[in-house]
mmCIF file of C-alpha atoms in Angstrom:
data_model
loop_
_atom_site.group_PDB
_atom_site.id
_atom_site.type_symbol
_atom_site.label_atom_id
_atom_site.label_comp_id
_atom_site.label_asym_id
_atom_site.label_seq_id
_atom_site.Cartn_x
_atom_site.Cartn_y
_atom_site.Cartn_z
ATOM 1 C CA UNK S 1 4.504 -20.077 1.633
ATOM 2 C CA UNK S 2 3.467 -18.492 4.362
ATOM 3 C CA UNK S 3 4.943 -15.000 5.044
ATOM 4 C CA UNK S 4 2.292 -13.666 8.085
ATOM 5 C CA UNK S 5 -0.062 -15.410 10.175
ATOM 6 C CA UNK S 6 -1.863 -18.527 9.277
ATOM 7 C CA UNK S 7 -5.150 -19.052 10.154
ATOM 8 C CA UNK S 8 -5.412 -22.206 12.140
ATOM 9 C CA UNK S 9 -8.671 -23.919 12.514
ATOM 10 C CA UNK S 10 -7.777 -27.158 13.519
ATOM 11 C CA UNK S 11 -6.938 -27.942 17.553
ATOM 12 C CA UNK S 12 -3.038 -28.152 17.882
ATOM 13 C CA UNK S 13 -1.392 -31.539 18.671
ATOM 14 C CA UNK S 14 1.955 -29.754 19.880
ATOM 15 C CA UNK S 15 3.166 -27.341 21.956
ATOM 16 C CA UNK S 16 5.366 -25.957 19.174
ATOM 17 C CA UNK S 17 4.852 -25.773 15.257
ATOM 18 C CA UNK S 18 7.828 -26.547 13.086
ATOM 19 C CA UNK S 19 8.900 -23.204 11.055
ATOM 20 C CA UNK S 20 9.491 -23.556 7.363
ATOM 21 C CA UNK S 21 12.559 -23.818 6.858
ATOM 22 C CA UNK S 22 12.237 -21.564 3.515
ATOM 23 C CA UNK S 23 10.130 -19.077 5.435
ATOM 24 C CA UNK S 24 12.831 -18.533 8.299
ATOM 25 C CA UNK S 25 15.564 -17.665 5.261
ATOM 26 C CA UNK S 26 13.275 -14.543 4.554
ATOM 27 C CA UNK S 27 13.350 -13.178 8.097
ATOM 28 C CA UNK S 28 15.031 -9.587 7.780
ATOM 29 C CA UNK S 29 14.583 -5.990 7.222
ATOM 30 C CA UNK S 30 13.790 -5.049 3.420
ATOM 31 C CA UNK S 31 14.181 -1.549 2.031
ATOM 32 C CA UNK S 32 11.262 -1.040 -0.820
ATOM 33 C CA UNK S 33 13.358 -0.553 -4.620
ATOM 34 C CA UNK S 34 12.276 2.749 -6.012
ATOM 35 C CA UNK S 35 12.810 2.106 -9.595
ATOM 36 C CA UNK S 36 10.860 -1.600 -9.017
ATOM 37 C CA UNK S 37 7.915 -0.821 -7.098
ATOM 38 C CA UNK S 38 4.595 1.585 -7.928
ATOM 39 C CA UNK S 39 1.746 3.063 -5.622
ATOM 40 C CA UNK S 40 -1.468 3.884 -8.084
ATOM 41 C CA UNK S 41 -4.741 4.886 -7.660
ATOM 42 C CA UNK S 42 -8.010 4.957 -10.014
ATOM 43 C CA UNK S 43 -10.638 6.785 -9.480
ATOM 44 C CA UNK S 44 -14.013 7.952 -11.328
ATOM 45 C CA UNK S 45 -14.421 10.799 -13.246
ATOM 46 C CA UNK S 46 -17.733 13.295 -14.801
ATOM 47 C CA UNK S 47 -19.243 9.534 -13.631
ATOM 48 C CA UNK S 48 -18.658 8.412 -16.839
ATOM 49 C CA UNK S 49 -14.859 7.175 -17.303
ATOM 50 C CA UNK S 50 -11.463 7.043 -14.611
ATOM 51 C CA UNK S 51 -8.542 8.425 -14.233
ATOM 52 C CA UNK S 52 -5.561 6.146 -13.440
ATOM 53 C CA UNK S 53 -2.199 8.118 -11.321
ATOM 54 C CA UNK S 54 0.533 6.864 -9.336
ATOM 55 C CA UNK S 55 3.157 8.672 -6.747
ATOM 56 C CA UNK S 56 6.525 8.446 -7.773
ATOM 57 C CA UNK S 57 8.028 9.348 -4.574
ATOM 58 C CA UNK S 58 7.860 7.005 -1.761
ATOM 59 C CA UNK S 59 9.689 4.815 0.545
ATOM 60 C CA UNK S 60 9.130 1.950 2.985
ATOM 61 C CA UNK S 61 10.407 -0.769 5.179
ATOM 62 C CA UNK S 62 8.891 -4.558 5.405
ATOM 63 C CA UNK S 63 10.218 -6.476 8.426
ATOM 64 C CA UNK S 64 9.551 -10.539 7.780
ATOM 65 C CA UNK S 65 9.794 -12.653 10.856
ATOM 66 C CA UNK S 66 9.558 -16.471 9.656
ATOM 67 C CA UNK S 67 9.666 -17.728 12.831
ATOM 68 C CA UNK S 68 6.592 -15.954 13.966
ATOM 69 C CA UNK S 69 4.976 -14.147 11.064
ATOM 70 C CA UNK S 70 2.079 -12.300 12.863
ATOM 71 C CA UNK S 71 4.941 -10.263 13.914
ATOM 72 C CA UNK S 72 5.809 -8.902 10.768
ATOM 73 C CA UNK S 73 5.456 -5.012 9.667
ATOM 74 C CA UNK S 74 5.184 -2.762 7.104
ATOM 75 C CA UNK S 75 5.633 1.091 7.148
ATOM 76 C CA UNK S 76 5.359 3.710 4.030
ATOM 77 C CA UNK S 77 5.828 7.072 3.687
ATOM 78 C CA UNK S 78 4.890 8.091 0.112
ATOM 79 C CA UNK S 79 5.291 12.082 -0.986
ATOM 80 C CA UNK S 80 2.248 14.076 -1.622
ATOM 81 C CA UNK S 81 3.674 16.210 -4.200
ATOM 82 C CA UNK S 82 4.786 13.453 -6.130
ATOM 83 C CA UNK S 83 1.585 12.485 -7.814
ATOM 84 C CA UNK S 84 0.882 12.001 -11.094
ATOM 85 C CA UNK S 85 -1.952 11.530 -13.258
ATOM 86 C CA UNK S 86 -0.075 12.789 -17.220
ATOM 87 C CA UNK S 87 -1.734 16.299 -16.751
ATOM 88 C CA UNK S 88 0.500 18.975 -14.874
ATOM 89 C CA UNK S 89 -2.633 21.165 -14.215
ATOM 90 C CA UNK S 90 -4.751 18.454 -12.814
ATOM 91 C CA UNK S 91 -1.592 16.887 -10.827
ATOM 92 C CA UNK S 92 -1.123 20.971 -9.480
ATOM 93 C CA UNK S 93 -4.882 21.109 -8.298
ATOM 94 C CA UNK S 94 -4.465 17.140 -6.478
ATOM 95 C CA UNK S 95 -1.523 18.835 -4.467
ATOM 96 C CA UNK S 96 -3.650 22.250 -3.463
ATOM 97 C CA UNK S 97 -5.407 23.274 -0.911
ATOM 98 C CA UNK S 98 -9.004 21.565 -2.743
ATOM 99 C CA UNK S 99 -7.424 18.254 -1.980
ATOM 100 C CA UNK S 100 -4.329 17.148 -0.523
ATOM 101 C CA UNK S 101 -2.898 20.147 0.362
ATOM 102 C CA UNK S 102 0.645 19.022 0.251
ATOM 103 C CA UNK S 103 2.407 22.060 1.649
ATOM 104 C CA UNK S 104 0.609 21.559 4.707
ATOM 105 C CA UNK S 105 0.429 17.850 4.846
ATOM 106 C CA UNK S 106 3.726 16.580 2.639
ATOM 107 C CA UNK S 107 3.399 12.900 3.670
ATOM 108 C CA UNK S 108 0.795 10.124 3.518
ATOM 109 C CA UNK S 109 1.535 7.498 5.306
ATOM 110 C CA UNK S 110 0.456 3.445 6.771
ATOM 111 C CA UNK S 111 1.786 1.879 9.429
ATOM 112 C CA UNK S 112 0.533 -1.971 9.519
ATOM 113 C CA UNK S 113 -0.940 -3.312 12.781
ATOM 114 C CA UNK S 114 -1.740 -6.606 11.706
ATOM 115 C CA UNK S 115 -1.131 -9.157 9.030
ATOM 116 C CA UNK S 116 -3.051 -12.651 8.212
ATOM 117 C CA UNK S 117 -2.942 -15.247 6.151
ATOM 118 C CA UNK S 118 -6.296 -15.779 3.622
ATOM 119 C CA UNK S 119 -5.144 -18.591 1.842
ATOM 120 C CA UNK S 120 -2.361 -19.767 -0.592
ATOM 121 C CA UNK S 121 -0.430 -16.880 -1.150
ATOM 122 C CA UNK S 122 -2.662 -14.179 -0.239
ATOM 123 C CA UNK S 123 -2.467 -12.229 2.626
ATOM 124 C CA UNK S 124 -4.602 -9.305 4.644
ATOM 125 C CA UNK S 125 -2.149 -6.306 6.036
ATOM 126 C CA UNK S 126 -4.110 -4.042 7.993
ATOM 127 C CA UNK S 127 -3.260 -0.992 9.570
ATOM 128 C CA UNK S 128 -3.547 2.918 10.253
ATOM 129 C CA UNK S 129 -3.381 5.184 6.852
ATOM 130 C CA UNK S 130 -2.824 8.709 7.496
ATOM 131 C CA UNK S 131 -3.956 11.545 5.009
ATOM 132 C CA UNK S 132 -3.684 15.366 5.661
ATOM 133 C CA UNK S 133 -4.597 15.488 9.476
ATOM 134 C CA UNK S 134 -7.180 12.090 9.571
ATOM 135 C CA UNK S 135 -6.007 8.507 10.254
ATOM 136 C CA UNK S 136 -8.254 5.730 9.311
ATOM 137 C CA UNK S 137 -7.991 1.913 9.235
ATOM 138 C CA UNK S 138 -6.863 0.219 5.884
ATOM 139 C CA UNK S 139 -6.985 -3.097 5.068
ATOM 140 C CA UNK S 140 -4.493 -4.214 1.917
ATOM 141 C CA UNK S 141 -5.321 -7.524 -0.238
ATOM 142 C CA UNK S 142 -2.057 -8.683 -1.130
ATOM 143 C CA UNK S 143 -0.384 -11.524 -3.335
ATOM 144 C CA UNK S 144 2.845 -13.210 -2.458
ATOM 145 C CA UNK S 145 4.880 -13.008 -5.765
ATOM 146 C CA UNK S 146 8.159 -14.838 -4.313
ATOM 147 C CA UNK S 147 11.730 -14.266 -3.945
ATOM 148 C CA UNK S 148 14.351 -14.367 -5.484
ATOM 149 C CA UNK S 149 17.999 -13.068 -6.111
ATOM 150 C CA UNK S 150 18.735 -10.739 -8.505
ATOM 151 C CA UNK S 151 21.758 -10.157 -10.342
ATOM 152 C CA UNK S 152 23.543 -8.048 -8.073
ATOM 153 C CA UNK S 153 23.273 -10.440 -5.508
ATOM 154 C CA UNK S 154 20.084 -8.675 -3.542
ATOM 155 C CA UNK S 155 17.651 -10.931 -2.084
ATOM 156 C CA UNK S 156 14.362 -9.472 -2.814
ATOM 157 C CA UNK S 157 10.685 -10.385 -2.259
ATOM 158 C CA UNK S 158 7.579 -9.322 -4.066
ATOM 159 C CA UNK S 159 3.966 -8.432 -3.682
ATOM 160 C CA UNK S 160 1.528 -7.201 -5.529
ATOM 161 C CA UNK S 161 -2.312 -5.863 -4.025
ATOM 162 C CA UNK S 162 -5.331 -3.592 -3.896
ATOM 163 C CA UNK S 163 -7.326 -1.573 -1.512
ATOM 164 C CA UNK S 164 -10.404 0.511 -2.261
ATOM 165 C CA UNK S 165 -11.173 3.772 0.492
ATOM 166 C CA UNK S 166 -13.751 6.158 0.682
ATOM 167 C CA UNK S 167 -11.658 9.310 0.096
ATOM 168 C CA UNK S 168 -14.365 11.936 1.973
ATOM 169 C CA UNK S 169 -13.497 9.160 4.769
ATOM 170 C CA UNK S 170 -10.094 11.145 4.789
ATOM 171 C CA UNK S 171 -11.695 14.913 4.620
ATOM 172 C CA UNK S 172 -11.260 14.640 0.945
ATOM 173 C CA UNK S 173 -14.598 15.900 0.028
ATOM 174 C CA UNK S 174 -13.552 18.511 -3.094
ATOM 175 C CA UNK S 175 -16.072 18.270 -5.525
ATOM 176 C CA UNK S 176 -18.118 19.914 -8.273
ATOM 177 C CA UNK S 177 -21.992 18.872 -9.636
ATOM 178 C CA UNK S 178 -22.193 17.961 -13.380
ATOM 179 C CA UNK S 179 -25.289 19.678 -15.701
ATOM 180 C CA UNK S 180 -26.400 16.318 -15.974
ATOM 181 C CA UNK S 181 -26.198 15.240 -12.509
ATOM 182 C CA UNK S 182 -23.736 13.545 -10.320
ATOM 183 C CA UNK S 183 -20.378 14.873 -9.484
ATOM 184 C CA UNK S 184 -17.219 15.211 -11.487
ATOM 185 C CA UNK S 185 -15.009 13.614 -8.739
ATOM 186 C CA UNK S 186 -15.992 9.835 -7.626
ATOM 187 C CA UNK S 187 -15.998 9.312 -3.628
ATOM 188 C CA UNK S 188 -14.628 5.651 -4.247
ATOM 189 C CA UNK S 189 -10.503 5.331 -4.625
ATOM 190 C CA UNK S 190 -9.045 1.910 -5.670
ATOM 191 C CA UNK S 191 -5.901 1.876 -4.496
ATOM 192 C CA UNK S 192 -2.893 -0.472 -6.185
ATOM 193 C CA UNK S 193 0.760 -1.944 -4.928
ATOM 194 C CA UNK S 194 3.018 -3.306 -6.668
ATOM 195 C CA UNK S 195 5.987 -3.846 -4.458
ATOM 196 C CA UNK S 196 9.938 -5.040 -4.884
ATOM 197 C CA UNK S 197 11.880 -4.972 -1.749
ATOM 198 C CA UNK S 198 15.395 -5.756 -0.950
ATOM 199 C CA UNK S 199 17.309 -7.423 1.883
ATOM 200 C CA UNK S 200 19.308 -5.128 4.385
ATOM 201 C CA UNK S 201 22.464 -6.771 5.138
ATOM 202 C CA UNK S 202 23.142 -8.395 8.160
ATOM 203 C CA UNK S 203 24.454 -5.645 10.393
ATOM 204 C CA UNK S 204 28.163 -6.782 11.318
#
């Protein structure tokens, strides 16, 4: 099913496409679910292992349009000092001044410009990522998961995706050399999503 904009390669025979009528019952505003949805990261450490963290503070909006999907958005906002990685004094030096510096810079934050179809379910979102004071293109890999409706009656829809950055790309460039050589801190991020979002009601 196709939720953004599929790739056509083929010369059109009409002047307009039929929308699916299964597609055009997901058009609407959804509010991401908290308690159903993570934002992780992984990233390389003394070059020899990784550790895994996640922010457990964020919110966003997806806006589906099924009869023209190309149009659809997404926006994020997820909360610096949130982060987590199981150690307090490693999670207190991510949020100082060495990296993030979340005082300073509380939000990061992507704002989609662009979504395409790849194939099947999988889509491409791209659009502008914003860390401390630098914005950057990103480009998300994403899987379709469905919809459904949940007990309490919510519609929701699901997706699940990566993303690997370059985090000096974003000014953060903390690091320290090892004995052995290399660095303790890897330059390469793989990012994860795993999002649940919920239909806004109609507005009356």
């Amino acid at each position: 099913m196709a939720l953004f904009n599929r790739k056509n390669t083929a010369p059109s025979t009409t002047a307009t496409l039929a929308v699916d009528p299964a597609l055009a019952a997901l058009t609407g505003t959804y509010t991401i679910d908290l308690a159903h949805s993570s934002i992780g990261f992984t990233v390389r450490h003394a070059m020899v292992t990784n550790v895994r963290g996640s922010f457990g503070d964020h919110e966003g909006t997806l806006v589906l349009d099924g009869a023209n999907p190309a149009a659809s958005t997404a926006s994020i906002d997820v909360k610096i000092s949130s982060v987590d990685t199981g150690i307090t004094d490693r999670d207190g030096h991510l949020v100082s001044g060495d990296f993030f510096d979340a005082e300073t810079f509380p939000l990061m934050t992507f704002r989609s410009t662009q979504a395409e179809q790849l194939g099947g379910d999988t889509y491409r979102v791209t659009g502008d990522l914003t860390i401390k004071d630098v914005t950057r293109p990103l480009s998300i890999d994403l899987e379709f998961n469905g919809s459904a409706t949940d007990p309490y009656g919510n519609q929701r829809v699901g997706f699940e995706g990566s993303a690997e950055i370059l985090r000096s790309d974003w000014g953060l460039t903390y690091n320290a050399a090892l004995e052995t050589g290399g660095v303790l801190v890897g330059d390469k991020v793989k990012l994860s999503f795993d999002i649940s979002a919920i239909k806004a009601a109609p507005q009356a």
